[in-house]
């Protein structure tokens, strides 16, 4: 149906709506809320009706006439964008069918155009979670995310990236790896996220020393200047169709592995990376319980990456205890700075970051096999990584003179000490996260915990075990209470359980 | 957490919201939009935050202080109503687990309290559609719908009901059966629906001669007066938690059989019926393709009904051609009136209505086995059914002097005639529905089609085949065009398909 476009304002109506006269809608059998697209399928609208718009005209909010090549007074042909076909695609996945490239692209592109309701996304996510997706379908999802995304351009430079499947407290390797890699002349456009269930995401930690909520344009500029960036995926909007989907389904704890793989690899591809190292922390307390799960996921990443023209390598890393010793946004950043300054910091964190950076350097032939970690370590020890980090901080709008001591700390702290001679049996990454969140992290960016012990340590009475920091006395007490109810540090016990016989 | 209740108005905020100070919410780790319930779990709220409500106070819209036993100034203890637990229930169904009575009741009761988002309902519906439900789970759903519904009371009278699984054009047996059954001294509280995909629902047809949008109280009064009612389920709100669920999932074409069975039987139970006859039209063009599907559904109904203390009987009826000869809201009502007046009407319609009414009369021992249909026919032929129908019309607020001739008809009509001598091979119920909808039914209550032929009829050139009626000339032409593109009357053909050999 052909309409003449006019500007029309209805207060509170979002900009993806188009307004037709109710009789026109009725004659065309279009219900308010249904989806309309331009004839060439490039622009989508959601229908509302109002008798104030004359028949034959289509009203659009004035701001839609900027940018999107729509001109007031032009004729526009609108066709129904098939809620029908979206429900058919969902139905086919419910019936365990394999979706075609076209079906997947229709669904993801409709999300990109703001044409898919949360309920549609939920039904799709639920069906994928139950019935799964084949490799070809995952590739199609990734390709559609890439198609609907803006892309960084790097004019022939070698672009690499890394990605950790989250969940391990203190795994703050990104702000160490990125300056190492870019100091070696490689490009590494790092897009990170905020914490969801952990006490700090990469973005939360980085934000304590520099702006991270950069736009696509700002991030591009930083990349051109420094060969690297460390920015928030939510503001840079790379592969944002994946974020829209995950935002709709994650409040329901729906997070299909297939969509996660497609989303991660598509974002790397849109960022320009052809070599990606995936870090899979595995073990009690991490997202991946067994080696087999981790291996199978590594294989999935590799296969899908290959079909997107990417070389994927993966490492299975220990996920049964925290990596660094300081947990919480500013505490993690402080430990990173200490390592970059070569003035301290957990050896486990420095070793993991240099080991993974080394594998990337080896993977793209910047280092000989077996020599990557040594090269990465030298870049830290020479101070090159620190200068590179400060260069990126400055480019993103932060203060280049940042030091580990310039990062402020929380006003309240409490050190939990050993009550008697004891041996440290285990560190529970999950419970450490719970304690740091009880103290206020990540909203309170200075809250968190500092771990003073490691597995096997011999403790004397009065030795510090763990230190809690917070902006609130109440939250500090809550976190202290955790030591009793969900202890993050497990001390040696001779007896784990005592079964006295089963009575009814 | 304890709060003092105050009246607080925020424009446009629905009445199921409660308003707390943002710091209170933050301290309790409650996100806006999360669900809160009173300590005894009887009243549910959705959280929004506003700094205009002081800490320690909870703001409620003024209209919440009527009826629901909430008093301004009272102390109220609120607890988080576990979105967590809703997602856990959904997750268990996604993992093919059997849900407990408690889990199902928690989920359905949360819907009744307005505490479940459309996305949650969609995820649940999708998981049920894929993984199914056991009989015990279906019974639990029905019991929870009943628990959360108001109930008609009938003080010891015998209460019966019938239900047709829809989809057959002209299957307007309800307005014939209800007066027959109630004229025999039985109570029959009939709750019907509007058309969704068909050219007329029972409610659409009845509405052309009397009000049907009755409240629960109004319907109760009609029942007390006449032993029957014929009302709209949407306004009488019996088992409305089922309607809320189906309203959320049906735009996505999700309609799990299990929820449909639970919903139908729970509504009958809430209406007080212990004997229910289920009509299952089966065959090409109906919802049930095969006898096996119909038998299996009949068995499901019977088993679930039994666990709810109901006696269920089912009939599999022919679903491959329309039942009456007039299709569309007022046309169907006209044919019903003609039958009640004993002045004409399709024999197929009268026979089906008396046959099913007879089975109910036999089932509750009002008639001897084999004599029910005869008894039902006599009630029509004696004029008792007509008086009873008019009694119900008057009780519901309509004009008791209604006749088949007093029902108005559409201004435009067109008769399609046979072009040559021919034999009628088949009547396609689905295409008849499409043609009637093209003419404007059900929105145009006078639009529809009248079928002038039956299977096997010998036609001479000029014999009328089908007559179309509409309020719009344009829609009339559209419906006429259907005779070419999707003919509802199939004429004899010696050759069905001609395969000339496959090239390529």
mmCIF file with all atom_site columns, N, CA and C in Angstrom, chain A residues 418-477:
data_model
loop_
_atom_site.group_PDB
_atom_site.id
_atom_site.type_symbol
_atom_site.label_atom_id
_atom_site.label_alt_id
_atom_site.label_comp_id
_atom_site.label_asym_id
_atom_site.label_entity_id
_atom_site.label_seq_id
_atom_site.pdbx_PDB_ins_code
_atom_site.Cartn_x
_atom_site.Cartn_y
_atom_site.Cartn_z
_atom_site.occupancy
_atom_site.B_iso_or_equiv
_atom_site.pdbx_formal_charge
_atom_site.auth_seq_id
_atom_site.auth_comp_id
_atom_site.auth_asym_id
_atom_site.auth_atom_id
_atom_site.pdbx_PDB_model_num
ATOM 1   N N  . UNK A 1 418 ? 43.470 -15.480 61.169 1.00 0.00 ? 418 UNK A N  1
ATOM 2   C CA . UNK A 1 418 ? 43.406 -16.884 61.597 1.00 0.00 ? 418 UNK A CA 1
ATOM 3   C C  . UNK A 1 418 ? 43.224 -16.937 63.110 1.00 0.00 ? 418 UNK A C  1
ATOM 4   N N  . UNK A 1 419 ? 42.341 -17.819 63.575 1.00 0.00 ? 419 UNK A N  1
ATOM 5   C CA . UNK A 1 419 ? 42.107 -17.914 65.017 1.00 0.00 ? 419 UNK A CA 1
ATOM 6   C C  . UNK A 1 419 ? 43.067 -18.885 65.676 1.00 0.00 ? 419 UNK A C  1
ATOM 7   N N  . UNK A 1 420 ? 43.567 -19.851 64.880 1.00 0.00 ? 420 UNK A N  1
ATOM 8   C CA . UNK A 1 420 ? 44.521 -20.828 65.426 1.00 0.00 ? 420 UNK A CA 1
ATOM 9   C C  . UNK A 1 420 ? 45.446 -21.282 64.293 1.00 0.00 ? 420 UNK A C  1
ATOM 10  N N  . UNK A 1 421 ? 46.410 -22.090 64.622 1.00 0.00 ? 421 UNK A N  1
ATOM 11  C CA . UNK A 1 421 ? 47.305 -22.622 63.589 1.00 0.00 ? 421 UNK A CA 1
ATOM 12  C C  . UNK A 1 421 ? 46.486 -23.493 62.645 1.00 0.00 ? 421 UNK A C  1
ATOM 13  N N  . UNK A 1 422 ? 46.705 -23.303 61.366 1.00 0.00 ? 422 UNK A N  1
ATOM 14  C CA . UNK A 1 422 ? 45.840 -23.974 60.398 1.00 0.00 ? 422 UNK A CA 1
ATOM 15  C C  . UNK A 1 422 ? 46.546 -24.053 59.050 1.00 0.00 ? 422 UNK A C  1
ATOM 16  N N  . UNK A 1 423 ? 46.016 -24.881 58.163 1.00 0.00 ? 423 UNK A N  1
ATOM 17  C CA . UNK A 1 423 ? 46.542 -24.946 56.798 1.00 0.00 ? 423 UNK A CA 1
ATOM 18  C C  . UNK A 1 423 ? 45.421 -24.540 55.837 1.00 0.00 ? 423 UNK A C  1
ATOM 19  N N  . UNK A 1 424 ? 45.746 -23.736 54.799 1.00 0.00 ? 424 UNK A N  1
ATOM 20  C CA . UNK A 1 424 ? 44.724 -23.327 53.824 1.00 0.00 ? 424 UNK A CA 1
ATOM 21  C C  . UNK A 1 424 ? 44.479 -24.483 52.858 1.00 0.00 ? 424 UNK A C  1
ATOM 22  N N  . UNK A 1 425 ? 43.240 -24.966 52.865 1.00 0.00 ? 425 UNK A N  1
ATOM 23  C CA . UNK A 1 425 ? 42.898 -26.150 52.080 1.00 0.00 ? 425 UNK A CA 1
ATOM 24  C C  . UNK A 1 425 ? 42.437 -25.761 50.676 1.00 0.00 ? 425 UNK A C  1
ATOM 25  N N  . UNK A 1 426 ? 41.631 -24.672 50.548 1.00 0.00 ? 426 UNK A N  1
ATOM 26  C CA . UNK A 1 426 ? 41.129 -24.263 49.229 1.00 0.00 ? 426 UNK A CA 1
ATOM 27  C C  . UNK A 1 426 ? 40.661 -22.813 49.255 1.00 0.00 ? 426 UNK A C  1
ATOM 28  N N  . UNK A 1 427 ? 40.650 -22.183 48.063 1.00 0.00 ? 427 UNK A N  1
ATOM 29  C CA . UNK A 1 427 ? 40.074 -20.858 47.881 1.00 0.00 ? 427 UNK A CA 1
ATOM 30  C C  . UNK A 1 427 ? 38.866 -21.031 46.965 1.00 0.00 ? 427 UNK A C  1
ATOM 31  N N  . UNK A 1 428 ? 37.684 -20.581 47.414 1.00 0.00 ? 428 UNK A N  1
ATOM 32  C CA . UNK A 1 428 ? 36.461 -20.817 46.648 1.00 0.00 ? 428 UNK A CA 1
ATOM 33  C C  . UNK A 1 428 ? 36.092 -19.557 45.861 1.00 0.00 ? 428 UNK A C  1
ATOM 34  N N  . UNK A 1 429 ? 36.359 -19.593 44.560 1.00 0.00 ? 429 UNK A N  1
ATOM 35  C CA . UNK A 1 429 ? 36.169 -18.420 43.696 1.00 0.00 ? 429 UNK A CA 1
ATOM 36  C C  . UNK A 1 429 ? 34.751 -17.878 43.792 1.00 0.00 ? 429 UNK A C  1
ATOM 37  N N  . UNK A 1 430 ? 33.760 -18.777 43.805 1.00 0.00 ? 430 UNK A N  1
ATOM 38  C CA . UNK A 1 430 ? 32.366 -18.350 43.842 1.00 0.00 ? 430 UNK A CA 1
ATOM 39  C C  . UNK A 1 430 ? 32.060 -17.592 45.135 1.00 0.00 ? 430 UNK A C  1
ATOM 40  N N  . UNK A 1 431 ? 32.512 -18.160 46.284 1.00 0.00 ? 431 UNK A N  1
ATOM 41  C CA . UNK A 1 431 ? 32.234 -17.530 47.579 1.00 0.00 ? 431 UNK A CA 1
ATOM 42  C C  . UNK A 1 431 ? 33.003 -16.222 47.742 1.00 0.00 ? 431 UNK A C  1
ATOM 43  N N  . UNK A 1 432 ? 34.181 -16.137 47.128 1.00 0.00 ? 432 UNK A N  1
ATOM 44  C CA . UNK A 1 432 ? 34.931 -14.877 47.145 1.00 0.00 ? 432 UNK A CA 1
ATOM 45  C C  . UNK A 1 432 ? 34.118 -13.794 46.432 1.00 0.00 ? 432 UNK A C  1
ATOM 46  N N  . UNK A 1 433 ? 33.513 -14.179 45.293 1.00 0.00 ? 433 UNK A N  1
ATOM 47  C CA . UNK A 1 433 ? 32.647 -13.256 44.556 1.00 0.00 ? 433 UNK A CA 1
ATOM 48  C C  . UNK A 1 433 ? 31.458 -12.813 45.393 1.00 0.00 ? 433 UNK A C  1
ATOM 49  N N  . UNK A 1 434 ? 30.847 -13.763 46.090 1.00 0.00 ? 434 UNK A N  1
ATOM 50  C CA . UNK A 1 434 ? 29.682 -13.447 46.929 1.00 0.00 ? 434 UNK A CA 1
ATOM 51  C C  . UNK A 1 434 ? 30.073 -12.464 48.030 1.00 0.00 ? 434 UNK A C  1
ATOM 52  N N  . UNK A 1 435 ? 31.248 -12.680 48.648 1.00 0.00 ? 435 UNK A N  1
ATOM 53  C CA . UNK A 1 435 ? 31.696 -11.792 49.720 1.00 0.00 ? 435 UNK A CA 1
ATOM 54  C C  . UNK A 1 435 ? 31.973 -10.381 49.182 1.00 0.00 ? 435 UNK A C  1
ATOM 55  N N  . UNK A 1 436 ? 32.634 -10.307 48.013 1.00 0.00 ? 436 UNK A N  1
ATOM 56  C CA . UNK A 1 436 ? 32.945 -8.996  47.429 1.00 0.00 ? 436 UNK A CA 1
ATOM 57  C C  . UNK A 1 436 ? 31.661 -8.256  47.056 1.00 0.00 ? 436 UNK A C  1
ATOM 58  N N  . UNK A 1 437 ? 30.659 -8.985  46.562 1.00 0.00 ? 437 UNK A N  1
ATOM 59  C CA . UNK A 1 437 ? 29.373 -8.347  46.229 1.00 0.00 ? 437 UNK A CA 1
ATOM 60  C C  . UNK A 1 437 ? 28.657 -7.904  47.506 1.00 0.00 ? 437 UNK A C  1
ATOM 61  N N  . UNK A 1 438 ? 28.772 -8.705  48.563 1.00 0.00 ? 438 UNK A N  1
ATOM 62  C CA . UNK A 1 438 ? 28.151 -8.313  49.839 1.00 0.00 ? 438 UNK A CA 1
ATOM 63  C C  . UNK A 1 438 ? 28.770 -7.011  50.338 1.00 0.00 ? 438 UNK A C  1
ATOM 64  N N  . UNK A 1 439 ? 30.054 -6.819  50.071 1.00 0.00 ? 439 UNK A N  1
ATOM 65  C CA . UNK A 1 439 ? 30.730 -5.588  50.485 1.00 0.00 ? 439 UNK A CA 1
ATOM 66  C C  . UNK A 1 439 ? 30.318 -4.391  49.626 1.00 0.00 ? 439 UNK A C  1
ATOM 67  N N  . UNK A 1 440 ? 29.651 -4.663  48.463 1.00 0.00 ? 440 UNK A N  1
ATOM 68  C CA . UNK A 1 440 ? 29.149 -3.552  47.649 1.00 0.00 ? 440 UNK A CA 1
ATOM 69  C C  . UNK A 1 440 ? 29.579 -3.543  46.193 1.00 0.00 ? 440 UNK A C  1
ATOM 70  N N  . UNK A 1 441 ? 30.553 -4.384  45.841 1.00 0.00 ? 441 UNK A N  1
ATOM 71  C CA . UNK A 1 441 ? 31.006 -4.435  44.446 1.00 0.00 ? 441 UNK A CA 1
ATOM 72  C C  . UNK A 1 441 ? 29.912 -5.068  43.578 1.00 0.00 ? 441 UNK A C  1
ATOM 73  N N  . UNK A 1 442 ? 29.747 -4.668  42.329 1.00 0.00 ? 442 UNK A N  1
ATOM 74  C CA . UNK A 1 442 ? 30.542 -3.676  41.594 1.00 0.00 ? 442 UNK A CA 1
ATOM 75  C C  . UNK A 1 442 ? 29.980 -2.241  41.680 1.00 0.00 ? 442 UNK A C  1
ATOM 76  N N  . UNK A 1 443 ? 28.738 -2.056  42.258 1.00 0.00 ? 443 UNK A N  1
ATOM 77  C CA . UNK A 1 443 ? 28.170 -0.691  42.273 1.00 0.00 ? 443 UNK A CA 1
ATOM 78  C C  . UNK A 1 443 ? 29.074 0.256   43.054 1.00 0.00 ? 443 UNK A C  1
ATOM 79  N N  . UNK A 1 444 ? 29.533 -0.222  44.223 1.00 0.00 ? 444 UNK A N  1
ATOM 80  C CA . UNK A 1 444 ? 30.537 0.517   44.976 1.00 0.00 ? 444 UNK A CA 1
ATOM 81  C C  . UNK A 1 444 ? 31.881 0.103   44.376 1.00 0.00 ? 444 UNK A C  1
ATOM 82  N N  . UNK A 1 445 ? 32.461 0.986   43.542 1.00 0.00 ? 445 UNK A N  1
ATOM 83  C CA . UNK A 1 445 ? 33.620 0.549   42.751 1.00 0.00 ? 445 UNK A CA 1
ATOM 84  C C  . UNK A 1 445 ? 34.861 0.338   43.618 1.00 0.00 ? 445 UNK A C  1
ATOM 85  N N  . UNK A 1 446 ? 34.859 0.883   44.849 1.00 0.00 ? 446 UNK A N  1
ATOM 86  C CA . UNK A 1 446 ? 36.028 0.688   45.705 1.00 0.00 ? 446 UNK A CA 1
ATOM 87  C C  . UNK A 1 446 ? 35.862 -0.484  46.659 1.00 0.00 ? 446 UNK A C  1
ATOM 88  N N  . UNK A 1 447 ? 34.703 -1.121  46.621 1.00 0.00 ? 447 UNK A N  1
ATOM 89  C CA . UNK A 1 447 ? 34.463 -2.250  47.529 1.00 0.00 ? 447 UNK A CA 1
ATOM 90  C C  . UNK A 1 447 ? 35.078 -3.528  46.958 1.00 0.00 ? 447 UNK A C  1
ATOM 91  N N  . UNK A 1 448 ? 35.353 -4.476  47.850 1.00 0.00 ? 448 UNK A N  1
ATOM 92  C CA . UNK A 1 448 ? 35.883 -5.755  47.403 1.00 0.00 ? 448 UNK A CA 1
ATOM 93  C C  . UNK A 1 448 ? 36.672 -6.434  48.500 1.00 0.00 ? 448 UNK A C  1
ATOM 94  N N  . UNK A 1 449 ? 37.458 -7.426  48.084 1.00 0.00 ? 449 UNK A N  1
ATOM 95  C CA . UNK A 1 449 ? 38.257 -8.159  49.069 1.00 0.00 ? 449 UNK A CA 1
ATOM 96  C C  . UNK A 1 449 ? 39.693 -8.334  48.560 1.00 0.00 ? 449 UNK A C  1
ATOM 97  N N  . UNK A 1 450 ? 40.608 -8.438  49.523 1.00 0.00 ? 450 UNK A N  1
ATOM 98  C CA . UNK A 1 450 ? 42.005 -8.746  49.202 1.00 0.00 ? 450 UNK A CA 1
ATOM 99  C C  . UNK A 1 450 ? 42.343 -10.064 49.888 1.00 0.00 ? 450 UNK A C  1
ATOM 100 N N  . UNK A 1 451 ? 42.827 -11.020 49.092 1.00 0.00 ? 451 UNK A N  1
ATOM 101 C CA . UNK A 1 451 ? 43.129 -12.341 49.641 1.00 0.00 ? 451 UNK A CA 1
ATOM 102 C C  . UNK A 1 451 ? 44.601 -12.365 50.058 1.00 0.00 ? 451 UNK A C  1
ATOM 103 N N  . UNK A 1 452 ? 44.856 -12.726 51.311 1.00 0.00 ? 452 UNK A N  1
ATOM 104 C CA . UNK A 1 452 ? 46.229 -12.685 51.817 1.00 0.00 ? 452 UNK A CA 1
ATOM 105 C C  . UNK A 1 452 ? 46.886 -14.050 51.890 1.00 0.00 ? 452 UNK A C  1
ATOM 106 N N  . UNK A 1 453 ? 46.156 -15.091 51.466 1.00 0.00 ? 453 UNK A N  1
ATOM 107 C CA . UNK A 1 453 ? 46.722 -16.448 51.601 1.00 0.00 ? 453 UNK A CA 1
ATOM 108 C C  . UNK A 1 453 ? 46.621 -17.201 50.285 1.00 0.00 ? 453 UNK A C  1
ATOM 109 N N  . UNK A 1 454 ? 47.296 -18.315 50.209 1.00 0.00 ? 454 UNK A N  1
ATOM 110 C CA . UNK A 1 454 ? 47.158 -19.201 49.040 1.00 0.00 ? 454 UNK A CA 1
ATOM 111 C C  . UNK A 1 454 ? 47.038 -20.641 49.532 1.00 0.00 ? 454 UNK A C  1
ATOM 112 N N  . UNK A 1 455 ? 46.659 -21.526 48.648 1.00 0.00 ? 455 UNK A N  1
ATOM 113 C CA . UNK A 1 455 ? 46.499 -22.939 49.015 1.00 0.00 ? 455 UNK A CA 1
ATOM 114 C C  . UNK A 1 455 ? 47.780 -23.472 49.661 1.00 0.00 ? 455 UNK A C  1
ATOM 115 N N  . UNK A 1 456 ? 47.615 -24.211 50.757 1.00 0.00 ? 456 UNK A N  1
ATOM 116 C CA . UNK A 1 456 ? 48.757 -24.867 51.381 1.00 0.00 ? 456 UNK A CA 1
ATOM 117 C C  . UNK A 1 456 ? 49.504 -24.003 52.386 1.00 0.00 ? 456 UNK A C  1
ATOM 118 N N  . UNK A 1 457 ? 49.141 -22.701 52.487 1.00 0.00 ? 457 UNK A N  1
ATOM 119 C CA . UNK A 1 457 ? 49.830 -21.836 53.448 1.00 0.00 ? 457 UNK A CA 1
ATOM 120 C C  . UNK A 1 457 ? 49.650 -22.353 54.877 1.00 0.00 ? 457 UNK A C  1
ATOM 121 N N  . UNK A 1 458 ? 50.727 -22.263 55.665 1.00 0.00 ? 458 UNK A N  1
ATOM 122 C CA . UNK A 1 458 ? 50.643 -22.577 57.098 1.00 0.00 ? 458 UNK A CA 1
ATOM 123 C C  . UNK A 1 458 ? 50.350 -21.305 57.852 1.00 0.00 ? 458 UNK A C  1
ATOM 124 N N  . UNK A 1 459 ? 49.223 -21.282 58.559 1.00 0.00 ? 459 UNK A N  1
ATOM 125 C CA . UNK A 1 459 ? 48.822 -20.068 59.260 1.00 0.00 ? 459 UNK A CA 1
ATOM 126 C C  . UNK A 1 459 ? 49.120 -20.187 60.752 1.00 0.00 ? 459 UNK A C  1
ATOM 127 N N  . UNK A 1 460 ? 49.571 -19.060 61.316 1.00 0.00 ? 460 UNK A N  1
ATOM 128 C CA . UNK A 1 460 ? 49.684 -18.951 62.775 1.00 0.00 ? 460 UNK A CA 1
ATOM 129 C C  . UNK A 1 460 ? 48.513 -18.081 63.250 1.00 0.00 ? 460 UNK A C  1
ATOM 130 N N  . UNK A 1 461 ? 48.115 -18.228 64.533 1.00 0.00 ? 461 UNK A N  1
ATOM 131 C CA . UNK A 1 461 ? 47.023 -17.383 65.027 1.00 0.00 ? 461 UNK A CA 1
ATOM 132 C C  . UNK A 1 461 ? 47.353 -15.904 64.789 1.00 0.00 ? 461 UNK A C  1
ATOM 133 N N  . UNK A 1 462 ? 46.373 -15.145 64.276 1.00 0.00 ? 462 UNK A N  1
ATOM 134 C CA . UNK A 1 462 ? 46.583 -13.715 64.043 1.00 0.00 ? 462 UNK A CA 1
ATOM 135 C C  . UNK A 1 462 ? 47.038 -13.396 62.630 1.00 0.00 ? 462 UNK A C  1
ATOM 136 N N  . UNK A 1 463 ? 47.416 -14.401 61.830 1.00 0.00 ? 463 UNK A N  1
ATOM 137 C CA . UNK A 1 463 ? 47.816 -14.140 60.442 1.00 0.00 ? 463 UNK A CA 1
ATOM 138 C C  . UNK A 1 463 ? 46.610 -13.629 59.654 1.00 0.00 ? 463 UNK A C  1
ATOM 139 N N  . UNK A 1 464 ? 46.779 -12.592 58.813 1.00 0.00 ? 464 UNK A N  1
ATOM 140 C CA . UNK A 1 464 ? 45.642 -12.102 58.008 1.00 0.00 ? 464 UNK A CA 1
ATOM 141 C C  . UNK A 1 464 ? 45.254 -13.135 56.951 1.00 0.00 ? 464 UNK A C  1
ATOM 142 N N  . UNK A 1 465 ? 43.934 -13.379 56.821 1.00 0.00 ? 465 UNK A N  1
ATOM 143 C CA . UNK A 1 465 ? 43.448 -14.317 55.796 1.00 0.00 ? 465 UNK A CA 1
ATOM 144 C C  . UNK A 1 465 ? 42.856 -13.543 54.628 1.00 0.00 ? 465 UNK A C  1
ATOM 145 N N  . UNK A 1 466 ? 41.918 -12.685 54.934 1.00 0.00 ? 466 UNK A N  1
ATOM 146 C CA . UNK A 1 466 ? 41.235 -11.942 53.866 1.00 0.00 ? 466 UNK A CA 1
ATOM 147 C C  . UNK A 1 466 ? 40.862 -10.572 54.419 1.00 0.00 ? 466 UNK A C  1
ATOM 148 N N  . UNK A 1 467 ? 40.893 -9.554  53.554 1.00 0.00 ? 467 UNK A N  1
ATOM 149 C CA . UNK A 1 467 ? 40.618 -8.178  53.962 1.00 0.00 ? 467 UNK A CA 1
ATOM 150 C C  . UNK A 1 467 ? 39.424 -7.693  53.162 1.00 0.00 ? 467 UNK A C  1
ATOM 151 N N  . UNK A 1 468 ? 38.464 -7.045  53.842 1.00 0.00 ? 468 UNK A N  1
ATOM 152 C CA . UNK A 1 468 ? 37.248 -6.588  53.161 1.00 0.00 ? 468 UNK A CA 1
ATOM 153 C C  . UNK A 1 468 ? 37.239 -5.070  53.141 1.00 0.00 ? 468 UNK A C  1
ATOM 154 N N  . UNK A 1 469 ? 36.840 -4.460  52.027 1.00 0.00 ? 469 UNK A N  1
ATOM 155 C CA . UNK A 1 469 ? 36.764 -2.994  51.917 1.00 0.00 ? 469 UNK A CA 1
ATOM 156 C C  . UNK A 1 469 ? 35.374 -2.591  51.427 1.00 0.00 ? 469 UNK A C  1
ATOM 157 N N  . UNK A 1 470 ? 34.860 -1.494  52.015 1.00 0.00 ? 470 UNK A N  1
ATOM 158 C CA . UNK A 1 470 ? 33.518 -1.062  51.625 1.00 0.00 ? 470 UNK A CA 1
ATOM 159 C C  . UNK A 1 470 ? 33.300 0.412   51.923 1.00 0.00 ? 470 UNK A C  1
ATOM 160 N N  . UNK A 1 471 ? 32.296 1.002   51.258 1.00 0.00 ? 471 UNK A N  1
ATOM 161 C CA . UNK A 1 471 ? 31.886 2.378   51.538 1.00 0.00 ? 471 UNK A CA 1
ATOM 162 C C  . UNK A 1 471 ? 30.809 2.418   52.602 1.00 0.00 ? 471 UNK A C  1
ATOM 163 N N  . UNK A 1 472 ? 30.293 1.242   53.005 1.00 0.00 ? 472 UNK A N  1
ATOM 164 C CA . UNK A 1 472 ? 29.177 1.205   53.944 1.00 0.00 ? 472 UNK A CA 1
ATOM 165 C C  . UNK A 1 472 ? 29.504 0.265   55.099 1.00 0.00 ? 472 UNK A C  1
ATOM 166 N N  . UNK A 1 473 ? 29.343 0.768   56.326 1.00 0.00 ? 473 UNK A N  1
ATOM 167 C CA . UNK A 1 473 ? 29.618 -0.062  57.500 1.00 0.00 ? 473 UNK A CA 1
ATOM 168 C C  . UNK A 1 473 ? 28.717 -1.286  57.534 1.00 0.00 ? 473 UNK A C  1
ATOM 169 N N  . UNK A 1 474 ? 27.431 -1.066  57.115 1.00 0.00 ? 474 UNK A N  1
ATOM 170 C CA . UNK A 1 474 ? 26.465 -2.165  57.120 1.00 0.00 ? 474 UNK A CA 1
ATOM 171 C C  . UNK A 1 474 ? 26.891 -3.270  56.174 1.00 0.00 ? 474 UNK A C  1
ATOM 172 N N  . UNK A 1 475 ? 27.311 -2.875  54.965 1.00 0.00 ? 475 UNK A N  1
ATOM 173 C CA . UNK A 1 475 ? 27.714 -3.879  53.979 1.00 0.00 ? 475 UNK A CA 1
ATOM 174 C C  . UNK A 1 475 ? 29.001 -4.569  54.420 1.00 0.00 ? 475 UNK A C  1
ATOM 175 N N  . UNK A 1 476 ? 29.874 -3.810  55.097 1.00 0.00 ? 476 UNK A N  1
ATOM 176 C CA . UNK A 1 476 ? 31.096 -4.414  55.614 1.00 0.00 ? 476 UNK A CA 1
ATOM 177 C C  . UNK A 1 476 ? 30.734 -5.547  56.589 1.00 0.00 ? 476 UNK A C  1
ATOM 178 N N  . UNK A 1 477 ? 29.775 -5.282  57.492 1.00 0.00 ? 477 UNK A N  1
ATOM 179 C CA . UNK A 1 477 ? 29.366 -6.318  58.458 1.00 0.00 ? 477 UNK A CA 1
ATOM 180 C C  . UNK A 1 477 ? 28.750 -7.508  57.744 1.00 0.00 ? 477 UNK A C  1
#
